[in-house]
C-alpha positions as semicolon CSV with decimal commas, in nm:
position;residue;x (nm);y (nm);z (nm)
1;X;6,065;5,196;5,327
2;X;6,305;5,485;5,406
3;X;6,469;5,641;5,103
4;X;6,823;5,524;5,035
5;X;7,101;5,780;5,071
6;X;7,285;5,878;4,759
7;X;7,643;5,758;4,740
8;X;7,783;6,112;4,719
9;X;7,576;6,241;5,012
10;X;7,802;6,342;5,305
11;X;7,726;6,391;5,670
12;X;7,782;6,753;5,773
13;X;7,864;6,839;6,134
14;X;7,875;7,202;6,233
15;X;8,207;7,320;6,376
16;X;8,212;7,343;6,755
17;X;8,222;7,703;6,874
18;X;8,251;7,797;7,239
19;X;8,190;8,112;7,437
20;X;8,236;8,189;7,804
21;X;8,059;8,401;8,062
22;X;8,130;8,470;8,429
23;X;7,815;8,519;8,636
24;X;7,815;8,725;8,955
25;X;7,613;8,517;9,199
26;X;7,478;8,643;9,532
27;X;7,331;8,415;9,796
28;X;6,975;8,495;9,902
29;X;6,978;8,236;10,181
30;X;7,260;8,103;10,402
31;X;7,482;7,833;10,252
32;X;7,553;7,505;10,433
33;X;7,833;7,282;10,302
34;X;7,944;6,933;10,399
35;X;8,279;6,820;10,260
36;X;8,347;6,450;10,319
37;X;8,611;6,405;10,590
38;X;8,894;6,174;10,469
39;X;8,894;6,001;10,811
40;X;8,528;5,907;10,768
41;X;8,600;5,778;10,417
42;X;8,890;5,570;10,552
43;X;8,670;5,415;10,821
44;X;8,400;5,325;10,569
45;X;8,647;5,165;10,326
46;X;8,827;4,978;10,607
47;X;8,500;4,827;10,730
48;X;8,409;4,718;10,376
49;X;8,752;4,555;10,340
50;X;8,724;4,401;10,689
51;X;9,038;4,584;10,800
52;X;9,109;4,735;11,141
53;X;8,990;5,095;11,163
54;X;9,278;5,322;11,260
55;X;9,210;5,496;11,591
56;X;8,843;5,399;11,595
57;X;8,836;5,283;11,959
58;X;9,020;5,588;12,089
59;X;8,851;5,848;11,868
60;X;8,607;6,073;12,049
61;X;8,379;6,318;11,875
62;X;8,527;6,662;11,829
63;X;8,263;6,908;11,700
64;X;8,519;7,174;11,609
65;X;8,732;6,924;11,414
66;X;8,421;6,793;11,232
67;X;8,321;7,150;11,147
68;X;8,667;7,229;11,008
69;X;8,685;6,903;10,811
70;X;8,350;6,985;10,646
71;X;8,486;7,300;10,479
72;X;8,598;7,296;10,116
73;X;8,944;7,452;10,145
74;X;9,130;7,627;9,864
75;X;9,513;7,624;9,895
76;X;9,693;7,954;9,944
77;X;9,872;7,894;9,613
78;X;9,532;7,924;9,442
79;X;9,414;8,223;9,645
80;X;9,315;8,059;9,973
81;X;8,980;8,079;10,145
82;X;8,678;7,852;10,117
83;X;8,497;7,719;9,815
84;X;8,200;7,523;9,691
85;X;8,202;7,244;9,430
86;X;8,148;7,371;9,075
87;X;7,940;7,057;9,020
88;X;7,684;7,188;9,272
89;X;7,603;7,479;9,042
90;X;7,598;7,257;8,733
91;X;7,353;7,022;8,903
92;X;7,129;7,311;9,008
93;X;7,127;7,456;8,656
94;X;7,036;7,120;8,503
95;X;6,768;7,051;8,766
96;X;6,615;7,392;8,688
97;X;6,531;7,265;8,339
98;X;6,230;7,096;8,498
99;X;6,077;7,444;8,522
100;X;6,154;7,569;8,169
101;X;6,129;7,447;7,810
102;X;6,486;7,308;7,799
103;X;6,554;6,937;7,828
104;X;6,793;6,818;8,097
105;X;6,973;6,609;7,835
106;X;7,046;6,918;7,626
107;X;7,157;7,127;7,925
108;X;7,390;6,856;8,056
109;X;7,617;6,883;7,753
110;X;7,544;7,240;7,639
111;X;7,752;7,412;7,906
112;X;8,003;7,341;8,180
113;X;8,064;7,522;8,509
114;X;8,436;7,563;8,574
115;X;8,625;7,587;8,902
116;X;8,976;7,578;9,041
117;X;9,132;7,231;9,025
118;X;9,205;7,150;9,391
119;X;9,378;6,835;9,511
120;X;9,185;6,669;9,793
121;X;9,339;6,529;10,116
122;X;9,441;6,165;10,076
123;X;9,241;5,881;10,225
124;X;9,471;5,657;10,431
125;X;9,386;5,308;10,555
126;X;9,584;5,047;10,749
127;X;9,623;4,705;10,587
128;X;9,628;4,371;10,770
129;X;10,005;4,392;10,821
130;X;9,974;4,730;10,991
131;X;10,114;4,936;10,703
132;X;9,947;5,262;10,604
133;X;9,828;5,288;10,243
134;X;9,715;5,602;10,062
135;X;9,429;5,524;9,825
136;X;9,493;5,696;9,494
137;X;9,472;6,063;9,409
138;X;9,167;6,279;9,352
139;X;9,085;6,640;9,282
140;X;8,776;6,858;9,278
141;X;8,683;7,176;9,095
142;X;8,600;7,442;9,353
143;X;8,452;7,789;9,309
144;X;8,584;8,042;9,566
145;X;8,314;8,195;9,783
146;X;8,335;8,531;9,960
147;X;8,138;8,706;10,231
148;X;8,097;8,623;10,600
149;X;8,321;8,376;10,781
150;X;8,167;8,031;10,832
151;X;8,001;7,959;11,165
152;X;7,942;7,618;11,317
153;X;7,593;7,479;11,267
154;X;7,457;7,179;11,461
155;X;7,177;6,972;11,306
156;X;7,014;6,639;11,383
157;X;7,019;6,398;11,091
158;X;6,853;6,062;11,037
159;X;7,067;5,763;10,943
160;X;6,983;5,435;10,771
161;X;6,683;5,567;10,582
162;X;6,529;5,755;10,874
163;X;6,611;5,518;11,159
164;X;6,871;5,621;11,417
165;X;6,954;5,987;11,476
166;X;7,290;6,160;11,491
167;X;7,424;6,514;11,519
168;X;7,624;6,690;11,246
169;X;7,849;6,993;11,282
170;X;7,881;7,180;10,953
171;X;7,988;7,522;10,825
172;X;7,725;7,783;10,747
173;X;7,792;8,100;10,548
174;X;7,526;8,353;10,638
175;X;7,617;8,599;10,362
176;X;7,798;8,473;10,053
177;X;7,869;8,557;9,690
178;X;8,090;8,421;9,415
179;X;8,189;8,428;9,051
180;X;8,059;8,133;8,847
181;X;8,255;8,080;8,520
182;X;8,062;7,894;8,251
183;X;8,171;7,756;7,914
184;X;7,888;7,735;7,659
185;X;7,850;7,558;7,327
186;X;7,723;7,812;7,074
187;X;7,411;7,693;6,899
188;X;7,304;7,478;7,194
189;X;7,221;7,756;7,439
190;X;7,277;8,131;7,443
191;X;7,443;8,328;7,722
192;X;7,108;8,484;7,806
193;X;6,941;8,144;7,832
194;X;7,213;8,021;8,069
195;X;7,177;8,338;8,278
196;X;6,800;8,292;8,296
197;X;6,855;7,928;8,390
198;X;7,092;8,041;8,667
199;X;6,824;8,256;8,826
200;X;6,575;7,969;8,799
201;X;6,831;7,737;8,959
202;X;6,888;7,979;9,244
203;X;6,517;7,997;9,325
204;X;6,391;7,645;9,249
205;X;6,696;7,434;9,335
206;X;6,975;7,596;9,538
207;X;7,308;7,429;9,616
208;X;7,459;7,209;9,887
209;X;7,285;7,106;10,212
210;X;6,914;7,164;10,284
211;X;6,856;7,310;9,939
212;X;6,501;7,319;9,797
213;X;6,571;7,038;9,548
214;X;6,754;6,812;9,794
215;X;6,649;6,448;9,756
216;X;6,683;6,394;10,132
217;X;6,517;6,715;10,250
218;X;6,273;6,859;9,996
219;X;6,150;7,125;10,240
220;X;6,486;7,304;10,260
221;X;6,543;7,667;10,169
222;X;6,918;7,705;10,211
223;X;7,177;7,764;9,939
224;X;6,942;7,977;9,728
225;X;7,094;8,247;9,506
226;X;7,045;8,495;9,222
227;X;7,250;8,690;8,968
228;X;7,369;9,023;9,110
229;X;7,170;9,310;8,955
230;X;7,140;9,593;9,208
231;X;7,418;9,845;9,272
232;X;7,461;9,707;9,624
233;X;7,493;9,349;9,498
234;X;7,737;9,437;9,220
235;X;7,943;9,647;9,464
236;X;8,017;9,331;9,665
237;X;8,255;9,224;9,388
238;X;8,457;9,548;9,387
239;X;8,826;9,470;9,426
240;X;8,775;9,094;9,380
241;X;8,896;8,960;9,047
242;X;8,722;8,660;8,892
243;X;8,935;8,345;8,892
244;X;9,144;8,290;8,581
245;X;9,051;7,944;8,456
246;X;9,142;7,746;8,145
247;X;8,835;7,748;7,922
């Protein structure tokens, strides 16, 4: 039988201490993103609710509009430009634990990747009486990305588990780099361990569409990255201040 605890024995929990680091990340392969168009979300929800889909009969495909709607936009008030979800980096870092002696459970809570809090466009549906309804509010943490302007990319995708085919028009950033702010729990992981994990994540996992660790396309090689180390890589960040985020 387990020994009984003494009455005067107290549980001791170490005080939480945090430290932060901002990594300079450079893409080693082009980055493909695919933000979810609010119009597509509205159509999906309307069909599930058996409501009329606004403009569905008249809507024709517009590749340029689909391309623009797939970009993660940062408002001018927050600096403008394009971004990528902070959660994409967090997922890559955690997935990289498969290749090192760190459990995914530990990594999930040991650090957090921070981004700018950006309000997302509302999703609007039309109810049975013909009135428009905005469905709640939502926001997303985005990390600003710099480098080349996005170009339109056209790819064939398989729908319904590999059945019918369709075309997608998405932004591709051929050359890209960014600051990645990270908040770390001291005693769980060190800054060096997180940095090493970042490089592993950039090689083994990548971020966004057609990445190496994508569940849908495991043969991808896009969205790969590394920590800037050479003079040329570090020079990319000259004159660009890291985002000021609440830690």
